[in-house]
Short mmCIF file of N, CA, C and O in Angstrom, two decimals:
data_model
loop_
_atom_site.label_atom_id
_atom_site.label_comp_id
_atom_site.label_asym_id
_atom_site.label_seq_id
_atom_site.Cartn_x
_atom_site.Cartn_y
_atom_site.Cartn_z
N UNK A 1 123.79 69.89 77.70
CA UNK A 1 123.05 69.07 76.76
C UNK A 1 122.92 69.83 75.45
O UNK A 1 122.47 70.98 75.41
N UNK A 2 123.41 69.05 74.18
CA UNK A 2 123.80 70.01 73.26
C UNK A 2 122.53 69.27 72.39
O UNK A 2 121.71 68.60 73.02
N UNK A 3 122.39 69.39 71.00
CA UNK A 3 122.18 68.39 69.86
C UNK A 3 120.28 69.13 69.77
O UNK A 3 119.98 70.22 70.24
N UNK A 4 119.56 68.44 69.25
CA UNK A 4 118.36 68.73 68.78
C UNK A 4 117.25 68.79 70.23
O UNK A 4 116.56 69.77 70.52
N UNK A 5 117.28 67.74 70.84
CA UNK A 5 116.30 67.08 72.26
C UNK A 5 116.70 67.88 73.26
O UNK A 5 115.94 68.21 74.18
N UNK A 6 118.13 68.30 73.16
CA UNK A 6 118.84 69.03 74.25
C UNK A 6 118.21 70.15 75.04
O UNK A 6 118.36 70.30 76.25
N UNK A 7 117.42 71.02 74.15
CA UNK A 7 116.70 72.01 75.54
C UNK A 7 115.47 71.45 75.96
O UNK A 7 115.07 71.79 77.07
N UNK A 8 114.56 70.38 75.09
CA UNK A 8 113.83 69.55 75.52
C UNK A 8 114.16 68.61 76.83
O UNK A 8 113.20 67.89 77.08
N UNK A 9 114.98 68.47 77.51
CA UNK A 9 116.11 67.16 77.96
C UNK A 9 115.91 68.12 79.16
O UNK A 9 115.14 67.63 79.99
N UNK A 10 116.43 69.48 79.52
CA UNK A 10 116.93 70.54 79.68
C UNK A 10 115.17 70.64 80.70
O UNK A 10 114.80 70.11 81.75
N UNK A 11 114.55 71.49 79.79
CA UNK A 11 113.23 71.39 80.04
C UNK A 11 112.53 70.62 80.87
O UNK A 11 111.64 71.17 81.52
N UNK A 12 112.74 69.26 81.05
CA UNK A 12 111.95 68.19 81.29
C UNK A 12 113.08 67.94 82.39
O UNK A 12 112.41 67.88 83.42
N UNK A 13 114.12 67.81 82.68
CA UNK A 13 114.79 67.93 83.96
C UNK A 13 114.45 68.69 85.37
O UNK A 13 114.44 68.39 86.56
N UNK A 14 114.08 70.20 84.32
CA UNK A 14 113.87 71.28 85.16
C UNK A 14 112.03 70.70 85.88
O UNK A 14 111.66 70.64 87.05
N UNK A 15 111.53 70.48 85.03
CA UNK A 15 110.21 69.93 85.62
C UNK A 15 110.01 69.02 86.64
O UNK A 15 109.29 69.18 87.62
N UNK A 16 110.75 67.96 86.32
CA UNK A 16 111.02 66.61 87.07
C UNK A 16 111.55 67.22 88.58
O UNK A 16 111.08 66.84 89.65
N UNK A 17 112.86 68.46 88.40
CA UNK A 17 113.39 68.63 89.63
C UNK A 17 112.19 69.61 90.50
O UNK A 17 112.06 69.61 91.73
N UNK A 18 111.43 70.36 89.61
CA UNK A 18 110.69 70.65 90.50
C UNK A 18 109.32 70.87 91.11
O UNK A 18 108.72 71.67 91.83
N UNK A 19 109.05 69.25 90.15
CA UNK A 19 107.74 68.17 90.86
C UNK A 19 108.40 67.24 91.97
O UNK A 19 107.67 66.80 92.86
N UNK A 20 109.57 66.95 91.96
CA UNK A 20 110.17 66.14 93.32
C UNK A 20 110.02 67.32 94.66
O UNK A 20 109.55 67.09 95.77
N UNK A 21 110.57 68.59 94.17
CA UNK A 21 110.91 69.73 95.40
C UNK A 21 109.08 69.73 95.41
O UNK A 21 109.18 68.81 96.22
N UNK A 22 108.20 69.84 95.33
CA UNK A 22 107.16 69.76 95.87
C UNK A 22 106.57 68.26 96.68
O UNK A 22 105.76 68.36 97.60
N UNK A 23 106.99 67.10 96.28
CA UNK A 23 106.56 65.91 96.47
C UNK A 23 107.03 66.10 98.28
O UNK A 23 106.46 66.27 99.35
N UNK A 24 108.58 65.92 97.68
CA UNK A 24 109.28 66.28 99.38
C UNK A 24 108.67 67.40 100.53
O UNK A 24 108.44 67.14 101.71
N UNK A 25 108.50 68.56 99.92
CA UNK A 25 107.92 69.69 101.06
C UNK A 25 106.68 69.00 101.47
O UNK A 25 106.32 68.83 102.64
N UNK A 26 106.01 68.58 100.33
CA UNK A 26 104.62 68.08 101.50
C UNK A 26 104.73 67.28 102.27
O UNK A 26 104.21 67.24 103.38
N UNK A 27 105.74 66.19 101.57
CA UNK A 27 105.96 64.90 102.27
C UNK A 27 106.16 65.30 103.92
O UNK A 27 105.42 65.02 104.87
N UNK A 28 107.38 66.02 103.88
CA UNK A 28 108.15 66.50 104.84
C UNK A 28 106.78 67.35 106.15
O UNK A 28 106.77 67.02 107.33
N UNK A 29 106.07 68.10 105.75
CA UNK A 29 105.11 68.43 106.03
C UNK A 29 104.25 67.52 106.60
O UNK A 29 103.92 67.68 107.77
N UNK A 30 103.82 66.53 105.92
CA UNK A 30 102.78 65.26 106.50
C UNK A 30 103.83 64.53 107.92
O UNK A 30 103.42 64.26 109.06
N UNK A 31 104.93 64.38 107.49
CA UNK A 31 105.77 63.49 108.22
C UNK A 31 106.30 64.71 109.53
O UNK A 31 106.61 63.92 110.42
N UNK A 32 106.50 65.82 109.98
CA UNK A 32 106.76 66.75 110.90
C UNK A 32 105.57 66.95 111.59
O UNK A 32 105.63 66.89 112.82
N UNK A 33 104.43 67.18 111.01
CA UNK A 33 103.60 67.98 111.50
C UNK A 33 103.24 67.53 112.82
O UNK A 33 103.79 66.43 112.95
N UNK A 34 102.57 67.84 113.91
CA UNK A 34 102.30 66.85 115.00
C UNK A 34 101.36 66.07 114.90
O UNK A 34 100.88 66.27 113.78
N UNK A 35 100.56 64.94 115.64
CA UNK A 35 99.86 64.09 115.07
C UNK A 35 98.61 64.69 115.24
O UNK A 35 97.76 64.73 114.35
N UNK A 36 98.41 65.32 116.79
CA UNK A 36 97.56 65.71 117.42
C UNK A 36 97.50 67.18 117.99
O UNK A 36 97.69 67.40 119.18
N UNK A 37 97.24 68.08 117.15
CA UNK A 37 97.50 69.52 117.21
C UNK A 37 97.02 70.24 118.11
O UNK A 37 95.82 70.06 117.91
N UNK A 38 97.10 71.04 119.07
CA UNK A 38 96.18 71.33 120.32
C UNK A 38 95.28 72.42 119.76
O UNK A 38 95.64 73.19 118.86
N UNK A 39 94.34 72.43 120.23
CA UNK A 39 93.11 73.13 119.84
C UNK A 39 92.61 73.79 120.96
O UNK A 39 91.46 73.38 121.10
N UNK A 40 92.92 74.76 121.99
CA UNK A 40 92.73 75.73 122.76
C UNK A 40 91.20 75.75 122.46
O UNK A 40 90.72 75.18 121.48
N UNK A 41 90.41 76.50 123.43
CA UNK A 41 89.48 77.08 123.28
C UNK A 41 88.97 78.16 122.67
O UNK A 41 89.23 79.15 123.35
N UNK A 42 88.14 78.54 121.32
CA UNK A 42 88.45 79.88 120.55
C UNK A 42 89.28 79.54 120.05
O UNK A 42 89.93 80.57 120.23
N UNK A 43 89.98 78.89 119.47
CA UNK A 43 91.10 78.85 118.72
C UNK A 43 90.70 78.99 117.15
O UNK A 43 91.51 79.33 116.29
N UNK A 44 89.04 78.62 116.85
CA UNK A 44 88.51 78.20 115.58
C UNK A 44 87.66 80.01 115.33
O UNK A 44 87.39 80.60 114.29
N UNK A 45 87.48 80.39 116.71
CA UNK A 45 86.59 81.43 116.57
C UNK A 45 86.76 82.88 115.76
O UNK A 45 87.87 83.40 115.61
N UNK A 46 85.66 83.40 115.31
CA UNK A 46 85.95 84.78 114.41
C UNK A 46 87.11 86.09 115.40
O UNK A 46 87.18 86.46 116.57
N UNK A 47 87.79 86.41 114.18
CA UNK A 47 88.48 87.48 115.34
C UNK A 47 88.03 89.16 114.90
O UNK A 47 88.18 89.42 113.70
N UNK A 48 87.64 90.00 115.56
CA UNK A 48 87.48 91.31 115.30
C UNK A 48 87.98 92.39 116.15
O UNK A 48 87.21 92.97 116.92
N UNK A 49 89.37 92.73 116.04
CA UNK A 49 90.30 93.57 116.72
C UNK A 49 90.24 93.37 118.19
O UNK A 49 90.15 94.40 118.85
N UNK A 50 90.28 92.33 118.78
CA UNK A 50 90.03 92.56 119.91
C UNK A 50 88.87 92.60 120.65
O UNK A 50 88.94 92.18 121.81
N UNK A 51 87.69 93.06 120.18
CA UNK A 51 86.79 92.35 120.33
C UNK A 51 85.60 91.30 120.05
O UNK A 51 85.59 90.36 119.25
N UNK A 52 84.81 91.64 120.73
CA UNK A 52 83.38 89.96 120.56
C UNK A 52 82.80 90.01 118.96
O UNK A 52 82.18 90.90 118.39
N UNK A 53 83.22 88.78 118.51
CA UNK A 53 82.61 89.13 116.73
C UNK A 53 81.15 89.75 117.20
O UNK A 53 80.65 89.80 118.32
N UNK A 54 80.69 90.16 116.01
CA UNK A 54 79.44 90.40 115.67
C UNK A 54 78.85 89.74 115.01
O UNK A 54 79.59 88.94 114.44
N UNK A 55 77.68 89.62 114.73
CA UNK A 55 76.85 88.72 113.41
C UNK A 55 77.15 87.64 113.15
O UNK A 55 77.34 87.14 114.26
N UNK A 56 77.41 86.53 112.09
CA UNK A 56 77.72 86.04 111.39
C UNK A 56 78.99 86.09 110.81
O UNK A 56 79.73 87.08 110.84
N UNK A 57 79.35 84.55 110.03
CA UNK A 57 80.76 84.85 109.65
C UNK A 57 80.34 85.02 108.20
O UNK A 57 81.31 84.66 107.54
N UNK A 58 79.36 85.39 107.38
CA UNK A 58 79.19 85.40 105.94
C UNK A 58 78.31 86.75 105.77
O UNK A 58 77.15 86.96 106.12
N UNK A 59 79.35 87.71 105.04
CA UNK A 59 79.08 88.74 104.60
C UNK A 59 78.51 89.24 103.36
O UNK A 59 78.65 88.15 102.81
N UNK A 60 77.93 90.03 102.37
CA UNK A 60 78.16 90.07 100.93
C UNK A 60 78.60 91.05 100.88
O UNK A 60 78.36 92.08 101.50
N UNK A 61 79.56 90.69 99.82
CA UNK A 61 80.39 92.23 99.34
C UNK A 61 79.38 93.23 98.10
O UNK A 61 79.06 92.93 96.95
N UNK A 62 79.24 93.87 98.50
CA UNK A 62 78.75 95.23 96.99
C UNK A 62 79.92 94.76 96.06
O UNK A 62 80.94 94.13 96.32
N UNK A 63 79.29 95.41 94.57
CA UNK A 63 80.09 94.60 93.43
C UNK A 63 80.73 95.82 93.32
O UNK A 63 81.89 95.76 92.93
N UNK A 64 80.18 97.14 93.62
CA UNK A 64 80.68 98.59 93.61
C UNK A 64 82.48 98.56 94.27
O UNK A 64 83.43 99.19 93.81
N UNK A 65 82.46 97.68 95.39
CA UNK A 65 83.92 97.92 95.35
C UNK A 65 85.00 97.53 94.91
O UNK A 65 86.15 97.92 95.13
N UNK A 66 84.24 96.05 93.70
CA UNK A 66 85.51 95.79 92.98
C UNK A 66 85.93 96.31 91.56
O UNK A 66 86.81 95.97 90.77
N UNK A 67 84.43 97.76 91.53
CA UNK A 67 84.52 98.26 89.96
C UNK A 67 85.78 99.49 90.64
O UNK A 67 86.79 99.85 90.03
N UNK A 68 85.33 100.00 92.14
CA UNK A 68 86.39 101.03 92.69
C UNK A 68 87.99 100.30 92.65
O UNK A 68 88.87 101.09 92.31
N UNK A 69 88.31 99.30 92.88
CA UNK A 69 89.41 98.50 93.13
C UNK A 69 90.28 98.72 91.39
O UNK A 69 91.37 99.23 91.12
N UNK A 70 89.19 98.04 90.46
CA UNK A 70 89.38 97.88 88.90
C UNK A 70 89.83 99.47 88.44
O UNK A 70 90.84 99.60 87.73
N UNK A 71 89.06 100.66 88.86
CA UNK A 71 89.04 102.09 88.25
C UNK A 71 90.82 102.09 88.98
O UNK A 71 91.69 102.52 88.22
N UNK A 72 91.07 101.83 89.76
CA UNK A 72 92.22 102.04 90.55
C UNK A 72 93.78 102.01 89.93
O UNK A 72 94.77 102.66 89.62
N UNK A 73 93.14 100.70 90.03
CA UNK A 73 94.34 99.45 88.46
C UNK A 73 94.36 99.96 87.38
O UNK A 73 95.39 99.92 86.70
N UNK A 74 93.13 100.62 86.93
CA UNK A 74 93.55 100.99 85.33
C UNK A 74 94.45 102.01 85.19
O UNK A 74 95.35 102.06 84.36
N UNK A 75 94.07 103.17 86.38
CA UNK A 75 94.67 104.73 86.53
C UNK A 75 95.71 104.44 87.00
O UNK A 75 96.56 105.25 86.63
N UNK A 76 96.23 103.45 87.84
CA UNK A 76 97.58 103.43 88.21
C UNK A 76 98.60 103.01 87.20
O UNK A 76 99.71 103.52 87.08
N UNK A 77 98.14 102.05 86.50
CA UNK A 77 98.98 101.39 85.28
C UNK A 77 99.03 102.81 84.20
O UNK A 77 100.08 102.96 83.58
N UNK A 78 97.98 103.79 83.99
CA UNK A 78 98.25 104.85 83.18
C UNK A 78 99.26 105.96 84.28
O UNK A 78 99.79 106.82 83.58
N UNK A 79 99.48 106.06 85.17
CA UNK A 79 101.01 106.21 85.53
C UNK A 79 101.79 105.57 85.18
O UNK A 79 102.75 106.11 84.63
N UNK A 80 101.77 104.53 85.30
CA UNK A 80 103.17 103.88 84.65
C UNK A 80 103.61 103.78 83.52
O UNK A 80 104.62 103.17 83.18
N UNK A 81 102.74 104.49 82.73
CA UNK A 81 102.99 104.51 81.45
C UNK A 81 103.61 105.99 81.36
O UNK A 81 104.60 106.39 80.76
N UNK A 82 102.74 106.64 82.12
CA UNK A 82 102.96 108.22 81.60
C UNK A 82 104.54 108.90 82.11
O UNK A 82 105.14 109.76 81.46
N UNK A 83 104.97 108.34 83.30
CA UNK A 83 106.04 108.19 83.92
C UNK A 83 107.10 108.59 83.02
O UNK A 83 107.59 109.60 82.51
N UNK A 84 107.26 107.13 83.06
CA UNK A 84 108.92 107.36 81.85
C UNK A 84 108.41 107.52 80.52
O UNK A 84 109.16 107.05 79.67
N UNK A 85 107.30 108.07 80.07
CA UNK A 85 107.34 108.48 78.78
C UNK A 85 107.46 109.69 78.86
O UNK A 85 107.51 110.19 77.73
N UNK A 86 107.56 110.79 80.06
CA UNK A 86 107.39 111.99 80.27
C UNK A 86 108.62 112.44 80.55
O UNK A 86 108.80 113.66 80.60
N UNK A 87 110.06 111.24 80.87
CA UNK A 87 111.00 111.63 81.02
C UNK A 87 112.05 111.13 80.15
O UNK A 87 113.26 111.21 80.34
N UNK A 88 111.19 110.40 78.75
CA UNK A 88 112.08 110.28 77.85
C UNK A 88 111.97 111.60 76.68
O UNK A 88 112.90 112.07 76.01
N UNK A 89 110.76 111.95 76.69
CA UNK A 89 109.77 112.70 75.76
C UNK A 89 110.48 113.60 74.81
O UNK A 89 110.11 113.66 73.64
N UNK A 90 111.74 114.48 75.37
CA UNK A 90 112.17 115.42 75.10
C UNK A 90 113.82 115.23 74.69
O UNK A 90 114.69 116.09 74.57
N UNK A 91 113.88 114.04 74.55
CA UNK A 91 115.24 113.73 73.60
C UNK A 91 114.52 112.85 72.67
O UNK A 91 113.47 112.22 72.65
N UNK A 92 116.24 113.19 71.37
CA UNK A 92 115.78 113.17 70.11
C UNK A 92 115.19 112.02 69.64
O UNK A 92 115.57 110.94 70.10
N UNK A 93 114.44 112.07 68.90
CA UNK A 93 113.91 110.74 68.22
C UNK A 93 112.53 110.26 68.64
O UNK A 93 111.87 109.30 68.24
N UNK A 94 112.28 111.25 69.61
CA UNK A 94 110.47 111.02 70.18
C UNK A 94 110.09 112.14 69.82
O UNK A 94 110.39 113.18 70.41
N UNK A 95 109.28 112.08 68.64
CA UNK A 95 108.20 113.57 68.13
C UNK A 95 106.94 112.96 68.08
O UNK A 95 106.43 111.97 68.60
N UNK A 96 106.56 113.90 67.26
CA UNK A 96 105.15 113.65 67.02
C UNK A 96 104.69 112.48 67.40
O UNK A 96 103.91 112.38 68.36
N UNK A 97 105.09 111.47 66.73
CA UNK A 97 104.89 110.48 66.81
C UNK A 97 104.15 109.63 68.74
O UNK A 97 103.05 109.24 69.11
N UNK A 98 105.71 109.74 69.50
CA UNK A 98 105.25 109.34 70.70
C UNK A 98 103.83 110.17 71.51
O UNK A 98 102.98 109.76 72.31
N UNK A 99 104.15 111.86 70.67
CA UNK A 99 102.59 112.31 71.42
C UNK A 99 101.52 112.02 70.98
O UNK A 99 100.72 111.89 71.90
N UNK A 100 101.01 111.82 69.82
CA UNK A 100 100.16 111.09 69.12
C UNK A 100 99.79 109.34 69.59
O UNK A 100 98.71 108.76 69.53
N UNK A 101 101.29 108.78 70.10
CA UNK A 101 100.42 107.19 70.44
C UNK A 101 100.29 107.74 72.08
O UNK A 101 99.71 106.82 72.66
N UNK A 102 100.57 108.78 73.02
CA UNK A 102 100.33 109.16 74.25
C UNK A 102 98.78 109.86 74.35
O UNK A 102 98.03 109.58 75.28
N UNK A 103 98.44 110.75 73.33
CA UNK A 103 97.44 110.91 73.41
C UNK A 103 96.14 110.24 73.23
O UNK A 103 95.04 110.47 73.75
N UNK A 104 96.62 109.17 72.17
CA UNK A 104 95.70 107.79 72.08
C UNK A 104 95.19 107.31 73.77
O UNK A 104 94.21 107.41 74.51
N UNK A 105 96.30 106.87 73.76
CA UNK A 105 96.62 106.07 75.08
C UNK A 105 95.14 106.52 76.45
O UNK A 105 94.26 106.01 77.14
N UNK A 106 95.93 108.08 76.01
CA UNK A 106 95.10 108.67 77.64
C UNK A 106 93.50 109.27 77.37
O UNK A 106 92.71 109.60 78.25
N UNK A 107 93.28 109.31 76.03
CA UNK A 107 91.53 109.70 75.05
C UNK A 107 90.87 108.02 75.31
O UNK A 107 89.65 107.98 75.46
N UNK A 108 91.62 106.69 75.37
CA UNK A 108 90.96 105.87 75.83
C UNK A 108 90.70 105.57 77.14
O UNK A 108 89.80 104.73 77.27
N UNK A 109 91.30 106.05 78.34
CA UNK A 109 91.31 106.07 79.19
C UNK A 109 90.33 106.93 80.04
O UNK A 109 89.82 106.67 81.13
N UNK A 110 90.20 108.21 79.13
CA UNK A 110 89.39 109.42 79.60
C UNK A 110 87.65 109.23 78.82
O UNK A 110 86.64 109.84 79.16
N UNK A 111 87.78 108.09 77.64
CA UNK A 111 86.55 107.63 77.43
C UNK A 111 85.71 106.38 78.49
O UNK A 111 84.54 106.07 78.71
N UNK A 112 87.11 105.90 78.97
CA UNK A 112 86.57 104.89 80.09
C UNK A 112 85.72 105.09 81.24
O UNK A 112 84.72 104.53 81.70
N UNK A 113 86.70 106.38 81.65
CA UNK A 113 86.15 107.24 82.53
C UNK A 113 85.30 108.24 82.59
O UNK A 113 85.01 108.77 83.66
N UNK A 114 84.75 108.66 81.29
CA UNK A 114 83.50 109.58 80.94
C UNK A 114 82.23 108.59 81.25
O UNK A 114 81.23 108.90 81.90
N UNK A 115 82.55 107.18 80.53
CA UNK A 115 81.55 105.87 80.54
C UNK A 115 81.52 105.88 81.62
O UNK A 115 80.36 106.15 81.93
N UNK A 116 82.45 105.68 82.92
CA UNK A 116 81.89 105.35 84.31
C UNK A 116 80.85 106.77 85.13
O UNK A 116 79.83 106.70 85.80
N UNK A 117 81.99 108.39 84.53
CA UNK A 117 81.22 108.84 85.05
C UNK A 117 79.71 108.50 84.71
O UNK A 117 78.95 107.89 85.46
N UNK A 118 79.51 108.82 83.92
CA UNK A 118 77.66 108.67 82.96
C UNK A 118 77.11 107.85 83.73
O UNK A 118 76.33 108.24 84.60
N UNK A 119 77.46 106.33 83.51
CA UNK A 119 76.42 105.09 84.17
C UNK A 119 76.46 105.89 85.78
O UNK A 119 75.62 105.33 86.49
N UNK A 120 76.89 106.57 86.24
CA UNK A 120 76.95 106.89 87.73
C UNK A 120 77.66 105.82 88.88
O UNK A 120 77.47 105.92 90.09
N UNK A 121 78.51 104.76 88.22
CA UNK A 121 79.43 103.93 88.27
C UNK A 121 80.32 104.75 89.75
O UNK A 121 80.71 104.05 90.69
N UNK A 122 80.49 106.09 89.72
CA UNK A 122 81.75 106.36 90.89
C UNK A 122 80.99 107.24 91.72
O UNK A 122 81.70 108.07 92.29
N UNK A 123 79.39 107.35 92.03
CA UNK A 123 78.68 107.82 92.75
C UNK A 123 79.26 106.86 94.16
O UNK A 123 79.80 105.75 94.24
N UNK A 124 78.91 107.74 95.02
CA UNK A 124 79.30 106.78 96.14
C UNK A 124 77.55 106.88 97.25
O UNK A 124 77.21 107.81 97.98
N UNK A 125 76.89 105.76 97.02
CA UNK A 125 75.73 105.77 97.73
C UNK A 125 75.40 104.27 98.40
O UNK A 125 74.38 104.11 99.08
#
């Protein structure tokens, strides 16, 4: 499809083909599935390794472990940065320059983490 509409045309094909490939899987889905699904005994019940749940099925999570989860993500992505910048670093055409936006990089990172230490954010209590 060439001319002005053409990747529009293009576009809107690609959509169409794959709002049908969903229409069908469910379809296909509603129409396979069995009518009347067997339902064993326990089949609905909580599972805990093998043995007898405990408590309740509604827990609350501490908010503490999704700031530990978040501290995780940030430090891992500053590997991935530091990575191949550490193994391009030393051929020509990266000076000053790349250590200067690297040191940026990791003074915001180490302010992030001064802030968490302080609030007492990575105390573990």
């Amino acid at each position: 499809m060439t001319g002005y509409l053409g990747s529009y045309a293009t576009l809107g094909l690609l959509l169409l083909v794959g709002v049908l490939f969903l229409v069908v899987a469910f379809s296909a889905n509603r129409v396979l599935r069995p009518a009347r699904p067997a339902d064993p005994l326990g089949k609905r019940a909580s599972y805990e390794c093998g043995i007898d749940p405990v408590g309740g099925d509604w827990a609350q999570m501490q908010i503490r472990y999704y700031v530990y989860a978040y501290l995780y993500v940030v430090f891992a992505v500053e590997a991935v940065f530091l990575f191949p910048w550490a193994l391009v670093f030393d051929r020509p055409g990266f000076g000053l320059v790349t250590v200067v936006e690297m040191a940026v990089f990791v003074a915001v990172l180490a302010l992030g983490l001064l802030y968490a230490w302080r609030r007492r954010i990575l105390t573990w209590t």
